[in-house]
Amino acid sequence: MDLTLLAETIVYNFFRAEWEELNRRNEWVTLILDAEQLVMSHFAGHMQAHFGRDRSLVDRTWLTAQDNILSGLNPRPSA
C-alpha cells in the first residue's frame, strides 16, 4: 500500500471529521486520486488477469500469485 493511502485510511477510521474536511480540499483529493491511480490500477490489472482466466487454466490461488519470490521476482535479492 502507498503511504498516502495508508494515511488516508488512518484519518478516515480514527478522525472522521478531519477526513471530511480534507475531502473538501482539491489538493488532498488530487493527491489521493494520484496515489489510487498508481497503486490500484496495478492491483486491478493483476486481479483482472488472475480472475479473468478460464477456471481450468488457473494453476494457483490468488495469494500464491501475489508471492513475488514464487513468481520469479525476488524483491530482496542477495548481495
Coordinates of C-alpha atoms in Angstrom, one line a residue:
M1 CA 0.0 0.0 0.0
D2 CA 1.1 3.5 -0.7
L3 CA 1.9 5.6 2.3
T4 CA -0.5 8.3 1.2
L5 CA -3.4 5.8 1.1
L6 CA -2.4 4.4 4.4
A7 CA -2.5 7.9 5.9
E8 CA -6.0 8.5 4.4
T9 CA -7.2 5.1 5.8
I10 CA -6.0 6.1 9.3
V11 CA -7.6 9.5 9.1
Y12 CA -10.8 8.0 7.8
N13 CA -11.0 5.4 10.5
F14 CA -10.0 7.5 13.5
F15 CA -10.6 11.2 12.6
R16 CA -13.8 11.2 10.6
A17 CA -14.5 14.9 10.9
E18 CA -10.9 15.8 9.8
W19 CA -11.2 13.4 6.9
E20 CA -14.4 15.1 5.7
E21 CA -12.7 18.4 5.9
L22 CA -9.7 17.1 3.9
N23 CA -12.0 15.8 1.2
R24 CA -13.3 19.4 0.6
R25 CA -9.8 20.4 -0.4
N26 CA -8.8 19.9 -4.1
E27 CA -5.1 19.4 -3.2
W28 CA -6.0 16.5 -0.9
V29 CA -8.4 14.9 -3.4
T30 CA -5.8 15.2 -6.2
L31 CA -3.1 13.6 -4.0
I32 CA -5.4 10.7 -3.1
L33 CA -6.5 10.2 -6.7
D34 CA -2.9 10.1 -7.9
A35 CA -2.0 7.6 -5.2
E36 CA -5.0 5.4 -6.0
Q37 CA -4.2 5.5 -9.7
L38 CA -0.6 4.5 -9.1
V39 CA -1.4 1.6 -6.7
M40 CA -4.9 0.4 -7.5
S41 CA -4.6 0.3 -11.3
H42 CA -1.6 -2.1 -11.0
F43 CA -3.5 -4.2 -8.4
A44 CA -6.7 -4.2 -10.5
G45 CA -4.7 -5.4 -13.5
H46 CA -3.3 -8.3 -11.5
M47 CA -6.8 -9.2 -10.3
Q48 CA -8.3 -9.0 -13.8
A49 CA -5.5 -11.2 -15.2
H50 CA -6.0 -13.8 -12.5
F51 CA -9.8 -13.9 -12.2
G52 CA -10.4 -13.3 -15.9
R53 CA -8.7 -16.6 -17.0
D54 CA -10.8 -19.7 -17.7
R55 CA -11.1 -21.6 -14.4
S56 CA -9.4 -24.7 -15.9
L57 CA -6.3 -22.6 -16.7
V58 CA -5.9 -21.2 -13.2
D59 CA -3.0 -23.1 -11.6
R60 CA -2.5 -21.2 -8.4
T61 CA -4.5 -19.3 -5.8
W62 CA -4.7 -15.5 -5.7
L63 CA -2.4 -15.4 -2.7
T64 CA 0.2 -17.6 -4.4
A65 CA 0.0 -15.4 -7.5
Q66 CA 1.0 -12.4 -5.3
D67 CA 4.1 -14.0 -3.9
N68 CA 7.0 -12.3 -5.7
I69 CA 9.5 -15.0 -4.9
L70 CA 7.4 -17.8 -6.3
S71 CA 6.7 -15.7 -9.4
G72 CA 10.4 -15.4 -10.0
L73 CA 10.9 -11.9 -8.8
N74 CA 12.8 -11.6 -5.6
P75 CA 12.3 -8.1 -4.2
R76 CA 15.2 -8.7 -1.7
P77 CA 18.0 -10.4 -3.7
S78 CA 21.2 -11.4 -2.0
A79 CA 24.1 -9.0 -2.4

